[in-house]
PDB file of N, CA and C in Angstrom:
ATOM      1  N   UNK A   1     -15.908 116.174  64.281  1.00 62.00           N
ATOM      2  CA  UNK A   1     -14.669 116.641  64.805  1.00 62.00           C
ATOM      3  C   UNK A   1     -14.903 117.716  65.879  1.00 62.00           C
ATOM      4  N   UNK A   2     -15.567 118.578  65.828  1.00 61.00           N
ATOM      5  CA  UNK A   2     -16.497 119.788  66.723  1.00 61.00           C
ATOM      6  C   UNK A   2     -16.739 119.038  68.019  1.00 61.00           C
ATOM      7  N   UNK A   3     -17.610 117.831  67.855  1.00 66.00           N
ATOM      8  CA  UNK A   3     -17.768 117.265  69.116  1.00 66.00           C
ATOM      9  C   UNK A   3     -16.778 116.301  69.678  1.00 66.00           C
ATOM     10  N   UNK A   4     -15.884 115.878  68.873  1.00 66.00           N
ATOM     11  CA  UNK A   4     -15.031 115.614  69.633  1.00 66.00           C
ATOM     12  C   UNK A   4     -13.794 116.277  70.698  1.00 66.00           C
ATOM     13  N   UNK A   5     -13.318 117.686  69.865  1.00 62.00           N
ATOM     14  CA  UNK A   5     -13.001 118.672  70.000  1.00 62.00           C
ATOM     15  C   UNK A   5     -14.057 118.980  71.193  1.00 62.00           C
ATOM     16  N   UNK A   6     -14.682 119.429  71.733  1.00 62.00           N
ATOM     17  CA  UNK A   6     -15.621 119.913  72.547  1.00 62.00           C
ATOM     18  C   UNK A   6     -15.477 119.145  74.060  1.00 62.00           C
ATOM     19  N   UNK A   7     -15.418 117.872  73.485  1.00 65.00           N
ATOM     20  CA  UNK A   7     -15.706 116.376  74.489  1.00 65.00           C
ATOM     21  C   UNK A   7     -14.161 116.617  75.422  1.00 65.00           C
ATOM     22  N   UNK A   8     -13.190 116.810  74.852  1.00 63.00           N
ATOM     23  CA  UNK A   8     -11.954 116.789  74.770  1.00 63.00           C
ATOM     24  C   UNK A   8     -11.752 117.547  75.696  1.00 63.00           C
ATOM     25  N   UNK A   9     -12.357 119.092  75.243  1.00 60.00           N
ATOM     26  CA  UNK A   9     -11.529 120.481  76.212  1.00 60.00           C
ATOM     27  C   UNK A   9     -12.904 120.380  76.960  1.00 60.00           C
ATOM     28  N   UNK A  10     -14.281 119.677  77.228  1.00 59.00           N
ATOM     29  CA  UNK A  10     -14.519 119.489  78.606  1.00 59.00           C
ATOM     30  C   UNK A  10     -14.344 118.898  79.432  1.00 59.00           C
ATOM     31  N   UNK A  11     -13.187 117.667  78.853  1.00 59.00           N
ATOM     32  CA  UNK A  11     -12.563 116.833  79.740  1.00 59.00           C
ATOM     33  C   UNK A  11     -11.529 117.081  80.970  1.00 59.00           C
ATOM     34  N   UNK A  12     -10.569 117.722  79.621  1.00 59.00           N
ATOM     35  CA  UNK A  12      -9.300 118.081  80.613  1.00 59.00           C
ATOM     36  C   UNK A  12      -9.514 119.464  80.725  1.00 59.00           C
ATOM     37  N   UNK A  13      -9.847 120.069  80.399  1.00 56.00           N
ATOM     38  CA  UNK A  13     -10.265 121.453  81.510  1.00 56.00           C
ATOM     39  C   UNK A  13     -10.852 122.388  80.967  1.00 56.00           C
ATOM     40  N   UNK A  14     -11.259 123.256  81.730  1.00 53.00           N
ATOM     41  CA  UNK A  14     -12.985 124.327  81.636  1.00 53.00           C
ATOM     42  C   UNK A  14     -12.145 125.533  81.278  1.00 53.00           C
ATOM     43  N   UNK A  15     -12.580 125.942  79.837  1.00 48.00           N
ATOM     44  CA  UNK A  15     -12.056 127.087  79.491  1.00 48.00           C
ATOM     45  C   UNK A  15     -13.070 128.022  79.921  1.00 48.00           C
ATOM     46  N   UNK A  16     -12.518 129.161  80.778  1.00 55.00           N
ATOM     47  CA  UNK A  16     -14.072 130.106  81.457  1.00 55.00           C
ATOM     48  C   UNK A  16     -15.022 130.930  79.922  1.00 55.00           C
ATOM     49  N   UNK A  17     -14.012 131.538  79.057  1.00 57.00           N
ATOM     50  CA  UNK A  17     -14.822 132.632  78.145  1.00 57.00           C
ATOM     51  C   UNK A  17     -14.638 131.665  76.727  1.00 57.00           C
ATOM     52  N   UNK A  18     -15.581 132.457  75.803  1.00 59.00           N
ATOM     53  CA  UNK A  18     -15.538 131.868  74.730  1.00 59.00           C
ATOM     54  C   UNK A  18     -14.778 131.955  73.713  1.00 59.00           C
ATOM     55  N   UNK A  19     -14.102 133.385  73.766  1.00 63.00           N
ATOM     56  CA  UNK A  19     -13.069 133.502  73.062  1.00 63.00           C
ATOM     57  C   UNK A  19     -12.121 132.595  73.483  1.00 63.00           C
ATOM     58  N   UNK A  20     -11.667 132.581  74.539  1.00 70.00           N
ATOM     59  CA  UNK A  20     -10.408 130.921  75.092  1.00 70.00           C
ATOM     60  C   UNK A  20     -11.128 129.848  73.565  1.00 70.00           C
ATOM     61  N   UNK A  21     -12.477 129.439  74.168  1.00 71.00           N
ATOM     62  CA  UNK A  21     -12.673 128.409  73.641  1.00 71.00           C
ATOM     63  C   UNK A  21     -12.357 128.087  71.744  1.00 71.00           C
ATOM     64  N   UNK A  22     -12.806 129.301  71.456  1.00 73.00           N
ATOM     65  CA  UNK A  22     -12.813 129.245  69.753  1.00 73.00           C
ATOM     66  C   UNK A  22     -11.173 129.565  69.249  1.00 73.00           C
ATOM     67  N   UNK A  23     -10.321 129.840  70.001  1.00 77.00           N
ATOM     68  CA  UNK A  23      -9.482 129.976  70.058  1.00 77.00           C
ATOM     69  C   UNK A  23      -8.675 128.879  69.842  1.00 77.00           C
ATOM     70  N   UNK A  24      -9.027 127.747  71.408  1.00 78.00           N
ATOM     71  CA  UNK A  24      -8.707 126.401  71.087  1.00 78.00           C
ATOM     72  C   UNK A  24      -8.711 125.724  70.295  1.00 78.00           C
ATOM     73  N   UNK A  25     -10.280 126.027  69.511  1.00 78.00           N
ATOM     74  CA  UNK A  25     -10.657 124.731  68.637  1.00 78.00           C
ATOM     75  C   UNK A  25      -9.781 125.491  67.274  1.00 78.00           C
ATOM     76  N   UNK A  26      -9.594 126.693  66.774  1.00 81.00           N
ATOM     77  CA  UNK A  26      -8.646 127.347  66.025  1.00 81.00           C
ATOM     78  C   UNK A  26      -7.136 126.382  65.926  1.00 81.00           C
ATOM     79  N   UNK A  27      -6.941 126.323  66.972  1.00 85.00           N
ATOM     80  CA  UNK A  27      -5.387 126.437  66.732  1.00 85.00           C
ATOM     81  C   UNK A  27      -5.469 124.529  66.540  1.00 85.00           C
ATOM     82  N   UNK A  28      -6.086 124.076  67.092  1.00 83.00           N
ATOM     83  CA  UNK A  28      -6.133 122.596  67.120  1.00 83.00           C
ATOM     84  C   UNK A  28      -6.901 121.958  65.214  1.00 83.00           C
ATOM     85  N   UNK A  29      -7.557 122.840  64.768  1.00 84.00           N
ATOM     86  CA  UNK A  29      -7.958 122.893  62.915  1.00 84.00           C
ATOM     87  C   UNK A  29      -6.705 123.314  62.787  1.00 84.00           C
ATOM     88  N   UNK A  30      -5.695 124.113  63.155  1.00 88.00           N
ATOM     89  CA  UNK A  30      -4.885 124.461  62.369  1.00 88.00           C
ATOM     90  C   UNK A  30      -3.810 123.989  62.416  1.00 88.00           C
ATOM     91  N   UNK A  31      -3.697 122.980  63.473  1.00 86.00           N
ATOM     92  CA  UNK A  31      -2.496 121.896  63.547  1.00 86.00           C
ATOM     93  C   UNK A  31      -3.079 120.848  62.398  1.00 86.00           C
ATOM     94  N   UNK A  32      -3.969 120.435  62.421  1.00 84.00           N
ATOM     95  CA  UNK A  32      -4.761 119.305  61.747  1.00 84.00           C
ATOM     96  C   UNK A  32      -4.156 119.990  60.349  1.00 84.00           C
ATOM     97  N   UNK A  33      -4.751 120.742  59.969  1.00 87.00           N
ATOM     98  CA  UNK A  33      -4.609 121.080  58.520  1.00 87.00           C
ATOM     99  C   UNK A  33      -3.271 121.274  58.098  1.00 87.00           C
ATOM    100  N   UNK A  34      -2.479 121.353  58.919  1.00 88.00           N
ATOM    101  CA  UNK A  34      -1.201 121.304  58.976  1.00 88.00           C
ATOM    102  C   UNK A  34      -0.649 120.544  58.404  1.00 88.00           C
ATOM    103  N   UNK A  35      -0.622 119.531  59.304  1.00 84.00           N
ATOM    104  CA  UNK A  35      -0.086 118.465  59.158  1.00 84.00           C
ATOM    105  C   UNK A  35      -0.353 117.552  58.208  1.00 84.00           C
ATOM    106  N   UNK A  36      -2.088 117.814  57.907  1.00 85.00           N
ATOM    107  CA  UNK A  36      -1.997 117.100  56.387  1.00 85.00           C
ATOM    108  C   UNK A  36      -1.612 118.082  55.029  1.00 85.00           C
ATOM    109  N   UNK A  37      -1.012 118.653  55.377  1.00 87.00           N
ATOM    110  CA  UNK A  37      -0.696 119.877  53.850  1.00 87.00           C
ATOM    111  C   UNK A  37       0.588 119.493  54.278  1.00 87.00           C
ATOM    112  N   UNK A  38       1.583 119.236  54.977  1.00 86.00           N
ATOM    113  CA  UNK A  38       3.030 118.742  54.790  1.00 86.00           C
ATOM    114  C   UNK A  38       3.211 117.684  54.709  1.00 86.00           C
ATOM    115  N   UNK A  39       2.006 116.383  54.795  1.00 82.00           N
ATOM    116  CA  UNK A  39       2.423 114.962  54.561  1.00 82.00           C
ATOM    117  C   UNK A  39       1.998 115.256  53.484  1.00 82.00           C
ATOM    118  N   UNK A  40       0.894 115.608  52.633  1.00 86.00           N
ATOM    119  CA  UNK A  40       0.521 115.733  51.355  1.00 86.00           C
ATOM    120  C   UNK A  40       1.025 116.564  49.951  1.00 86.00           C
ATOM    121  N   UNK A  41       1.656 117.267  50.641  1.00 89.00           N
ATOM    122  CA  UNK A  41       2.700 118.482  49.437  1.00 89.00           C
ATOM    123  C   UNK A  41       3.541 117.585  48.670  1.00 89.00           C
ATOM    124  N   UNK A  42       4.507 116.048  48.964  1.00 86.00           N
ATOM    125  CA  UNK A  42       5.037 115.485  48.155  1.00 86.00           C
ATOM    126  C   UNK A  42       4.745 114.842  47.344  1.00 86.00           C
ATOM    127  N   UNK A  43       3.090 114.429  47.625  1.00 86.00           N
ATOM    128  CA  UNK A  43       2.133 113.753  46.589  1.00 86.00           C
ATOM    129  C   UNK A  43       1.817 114.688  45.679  1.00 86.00           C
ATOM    130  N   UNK A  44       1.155 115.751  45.775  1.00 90.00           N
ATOM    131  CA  UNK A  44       0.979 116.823  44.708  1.00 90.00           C
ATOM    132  C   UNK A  44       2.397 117.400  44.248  1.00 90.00           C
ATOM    133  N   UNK A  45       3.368 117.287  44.493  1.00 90.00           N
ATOM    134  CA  UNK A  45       4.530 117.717  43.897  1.00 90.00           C
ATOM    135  C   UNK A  45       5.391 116.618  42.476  1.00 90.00           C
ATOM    136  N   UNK A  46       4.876 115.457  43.608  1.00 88.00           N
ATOM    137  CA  UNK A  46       5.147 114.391  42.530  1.00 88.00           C
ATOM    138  C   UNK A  46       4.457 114.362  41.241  1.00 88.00           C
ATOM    139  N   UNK A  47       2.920 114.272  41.342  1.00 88.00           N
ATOM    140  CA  UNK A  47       1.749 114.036  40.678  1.00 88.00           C
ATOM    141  C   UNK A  47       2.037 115.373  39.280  1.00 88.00           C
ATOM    142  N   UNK A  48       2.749 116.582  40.024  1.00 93.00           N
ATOM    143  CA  UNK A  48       2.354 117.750  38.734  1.00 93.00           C
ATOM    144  C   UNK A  48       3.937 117.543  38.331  1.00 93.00           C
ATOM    145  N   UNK A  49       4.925 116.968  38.803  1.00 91.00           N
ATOM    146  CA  UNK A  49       5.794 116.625  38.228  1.00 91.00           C
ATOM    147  C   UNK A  49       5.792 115.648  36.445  1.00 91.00           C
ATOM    148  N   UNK A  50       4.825 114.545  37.574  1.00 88.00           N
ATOM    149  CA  UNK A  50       4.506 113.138  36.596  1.00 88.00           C
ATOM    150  C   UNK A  50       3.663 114.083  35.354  1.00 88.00           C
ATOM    151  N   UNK A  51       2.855 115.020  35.607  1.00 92.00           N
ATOM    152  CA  UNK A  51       2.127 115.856  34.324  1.00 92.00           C
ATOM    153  C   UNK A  51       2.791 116.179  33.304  1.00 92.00           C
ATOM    154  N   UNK A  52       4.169 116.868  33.855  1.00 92.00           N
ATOM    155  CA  UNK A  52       4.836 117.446  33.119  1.00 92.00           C
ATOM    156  C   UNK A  52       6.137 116.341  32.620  1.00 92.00           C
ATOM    157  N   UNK A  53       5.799 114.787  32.198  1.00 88.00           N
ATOM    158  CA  UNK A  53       6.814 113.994  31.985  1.00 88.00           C
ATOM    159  C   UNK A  53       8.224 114.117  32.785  1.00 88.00           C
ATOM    160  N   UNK A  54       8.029 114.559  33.722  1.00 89.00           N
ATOM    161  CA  UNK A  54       9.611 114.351  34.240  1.00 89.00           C
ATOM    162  C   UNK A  54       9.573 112.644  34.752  1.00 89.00           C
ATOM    163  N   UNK A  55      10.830 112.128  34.390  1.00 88.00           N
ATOM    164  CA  UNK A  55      10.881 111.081  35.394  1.00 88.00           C
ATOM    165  C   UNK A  55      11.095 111.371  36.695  1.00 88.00           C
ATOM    166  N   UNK A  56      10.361 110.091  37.358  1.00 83.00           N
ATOM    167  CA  UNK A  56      10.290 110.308  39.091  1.00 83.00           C
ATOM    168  C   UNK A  56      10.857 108.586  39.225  1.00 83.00           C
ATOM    169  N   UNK A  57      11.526 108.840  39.988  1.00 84.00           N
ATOM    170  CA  UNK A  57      12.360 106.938  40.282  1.00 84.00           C
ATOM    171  C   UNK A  57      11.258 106.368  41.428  1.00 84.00           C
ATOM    172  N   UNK A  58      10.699 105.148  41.391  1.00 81.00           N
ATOM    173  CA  UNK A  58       9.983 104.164  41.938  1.00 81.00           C
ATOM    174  C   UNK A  58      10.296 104.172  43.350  1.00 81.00           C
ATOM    175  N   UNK A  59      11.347 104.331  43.557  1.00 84.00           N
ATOM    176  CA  UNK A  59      11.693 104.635  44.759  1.00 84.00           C
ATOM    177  C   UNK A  59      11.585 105.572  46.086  1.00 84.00           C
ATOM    178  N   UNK A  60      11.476 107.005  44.912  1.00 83.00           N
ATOM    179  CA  UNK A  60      10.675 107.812  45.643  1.00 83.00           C
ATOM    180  C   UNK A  60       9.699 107.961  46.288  1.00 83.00           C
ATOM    181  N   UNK A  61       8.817 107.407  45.263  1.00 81.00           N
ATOM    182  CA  UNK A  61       7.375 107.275  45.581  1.00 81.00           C
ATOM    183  C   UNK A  61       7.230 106.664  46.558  1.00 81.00           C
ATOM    184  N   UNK A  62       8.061 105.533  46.660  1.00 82.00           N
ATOM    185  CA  UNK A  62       8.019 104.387  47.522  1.00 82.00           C
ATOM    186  C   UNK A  62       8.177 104.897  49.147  1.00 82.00           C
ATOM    187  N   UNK A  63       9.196 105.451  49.049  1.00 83.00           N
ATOM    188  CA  UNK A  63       9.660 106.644  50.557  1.00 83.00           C
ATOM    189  C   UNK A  63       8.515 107.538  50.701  1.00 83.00           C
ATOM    190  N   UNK A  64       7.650 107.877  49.814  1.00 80.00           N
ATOM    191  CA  UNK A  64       6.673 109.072  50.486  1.00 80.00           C
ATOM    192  C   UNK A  64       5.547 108.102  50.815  1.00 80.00           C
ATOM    193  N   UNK A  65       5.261 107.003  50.144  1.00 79.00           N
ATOM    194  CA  UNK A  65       3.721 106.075  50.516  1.00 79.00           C
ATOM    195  C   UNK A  65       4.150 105.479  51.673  1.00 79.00           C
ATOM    196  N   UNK A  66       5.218 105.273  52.269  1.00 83.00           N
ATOM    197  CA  UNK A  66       5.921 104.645  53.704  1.00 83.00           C
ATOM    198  C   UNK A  66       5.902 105.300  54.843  1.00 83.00           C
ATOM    199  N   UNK A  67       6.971 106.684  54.117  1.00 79.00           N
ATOM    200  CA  UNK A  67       6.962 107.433  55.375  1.00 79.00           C
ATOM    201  C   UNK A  67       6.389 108.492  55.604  1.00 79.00           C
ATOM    202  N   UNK A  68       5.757 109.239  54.963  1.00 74.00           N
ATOM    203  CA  UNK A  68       5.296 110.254  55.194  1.00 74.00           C
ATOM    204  C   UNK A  68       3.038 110.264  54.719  1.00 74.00           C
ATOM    205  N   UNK A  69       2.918 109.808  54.528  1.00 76.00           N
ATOM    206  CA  UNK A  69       1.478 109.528  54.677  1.00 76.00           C
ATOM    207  C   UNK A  69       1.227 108.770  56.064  1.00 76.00           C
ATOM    208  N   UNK A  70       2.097 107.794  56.377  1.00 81.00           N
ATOM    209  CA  UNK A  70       1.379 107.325  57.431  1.00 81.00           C
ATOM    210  C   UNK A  70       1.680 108.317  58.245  1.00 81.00           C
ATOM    211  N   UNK A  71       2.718 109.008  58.661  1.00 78.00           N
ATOM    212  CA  UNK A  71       3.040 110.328  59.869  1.00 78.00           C
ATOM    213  C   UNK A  71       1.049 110.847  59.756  1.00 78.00           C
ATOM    214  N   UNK A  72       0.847 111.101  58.439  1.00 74.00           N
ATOM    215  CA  UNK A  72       0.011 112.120  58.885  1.00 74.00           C
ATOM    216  C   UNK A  72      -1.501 111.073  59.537  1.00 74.00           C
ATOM    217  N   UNK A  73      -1.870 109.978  59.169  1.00 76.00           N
ATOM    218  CA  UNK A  73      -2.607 109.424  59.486  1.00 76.00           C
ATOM    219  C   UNK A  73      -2.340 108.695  61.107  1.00 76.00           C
ATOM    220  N   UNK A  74      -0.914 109.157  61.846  1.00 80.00           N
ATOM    221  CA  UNK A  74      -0.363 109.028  63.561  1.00 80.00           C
ATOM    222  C   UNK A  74      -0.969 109.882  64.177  1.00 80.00           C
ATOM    223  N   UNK A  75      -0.685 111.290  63.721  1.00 74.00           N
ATOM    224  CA  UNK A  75      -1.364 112.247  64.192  1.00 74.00           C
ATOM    225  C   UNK A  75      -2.495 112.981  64.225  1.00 74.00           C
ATOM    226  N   UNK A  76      -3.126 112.916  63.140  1.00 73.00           N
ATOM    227  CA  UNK A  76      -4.594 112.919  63.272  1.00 73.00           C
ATOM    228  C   UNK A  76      -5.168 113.203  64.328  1.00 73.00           C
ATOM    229  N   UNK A  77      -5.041 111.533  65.016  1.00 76.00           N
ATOM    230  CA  UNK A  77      -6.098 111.471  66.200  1.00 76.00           C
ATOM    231  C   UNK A  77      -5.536 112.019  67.519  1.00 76.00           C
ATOM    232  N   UNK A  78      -4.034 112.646  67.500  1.00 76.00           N
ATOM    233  CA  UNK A  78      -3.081 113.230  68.274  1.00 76.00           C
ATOM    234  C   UNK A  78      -3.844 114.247  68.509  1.00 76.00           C
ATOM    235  N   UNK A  79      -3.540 114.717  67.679  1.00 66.00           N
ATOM    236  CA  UNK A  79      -4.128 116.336  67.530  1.00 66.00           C
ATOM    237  C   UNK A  79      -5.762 116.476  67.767  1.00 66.00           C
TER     238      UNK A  79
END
């Protein structure tokens, strides 16, 4: 990911100092991690739900394995 990240911001443009640079690659881990901790929070919400016997309707589940896992596997390579 480092070298891709790297490949990337020497593509589209020359950051002069290094702080710019670590900076970049900062905020671009921290979109990433982002975005998979908000497609993923309804799976672990569900999962410690299901621990604690609550019912969860089939349906639900169904809406988070549809729509919201794949979001995070769109952006990924966005980011």
């Amino acid at each position: 990911m480092f070298c891709s990240i790297k490949k990337t911001a020497l593509q589209t443009s020359e950051v002069r100092n290094h702080i710019g640079r670590e900076v970049a690659v900062a905020n671009r881990f921290f979109f990433i991690v982002f975005s998979d901790a908000i497609c993923w929070i309804p799976v672990f919400v569900i999962k410690i739900l299901s621990l604690f016997r609550v019912e969860i309707p089939g349906t639900i589940i169904s809406w988070i394995v549809i729509f919201f896992l794949p979001v995070n596997s769109a952006l990924n390579p966005i980011l």
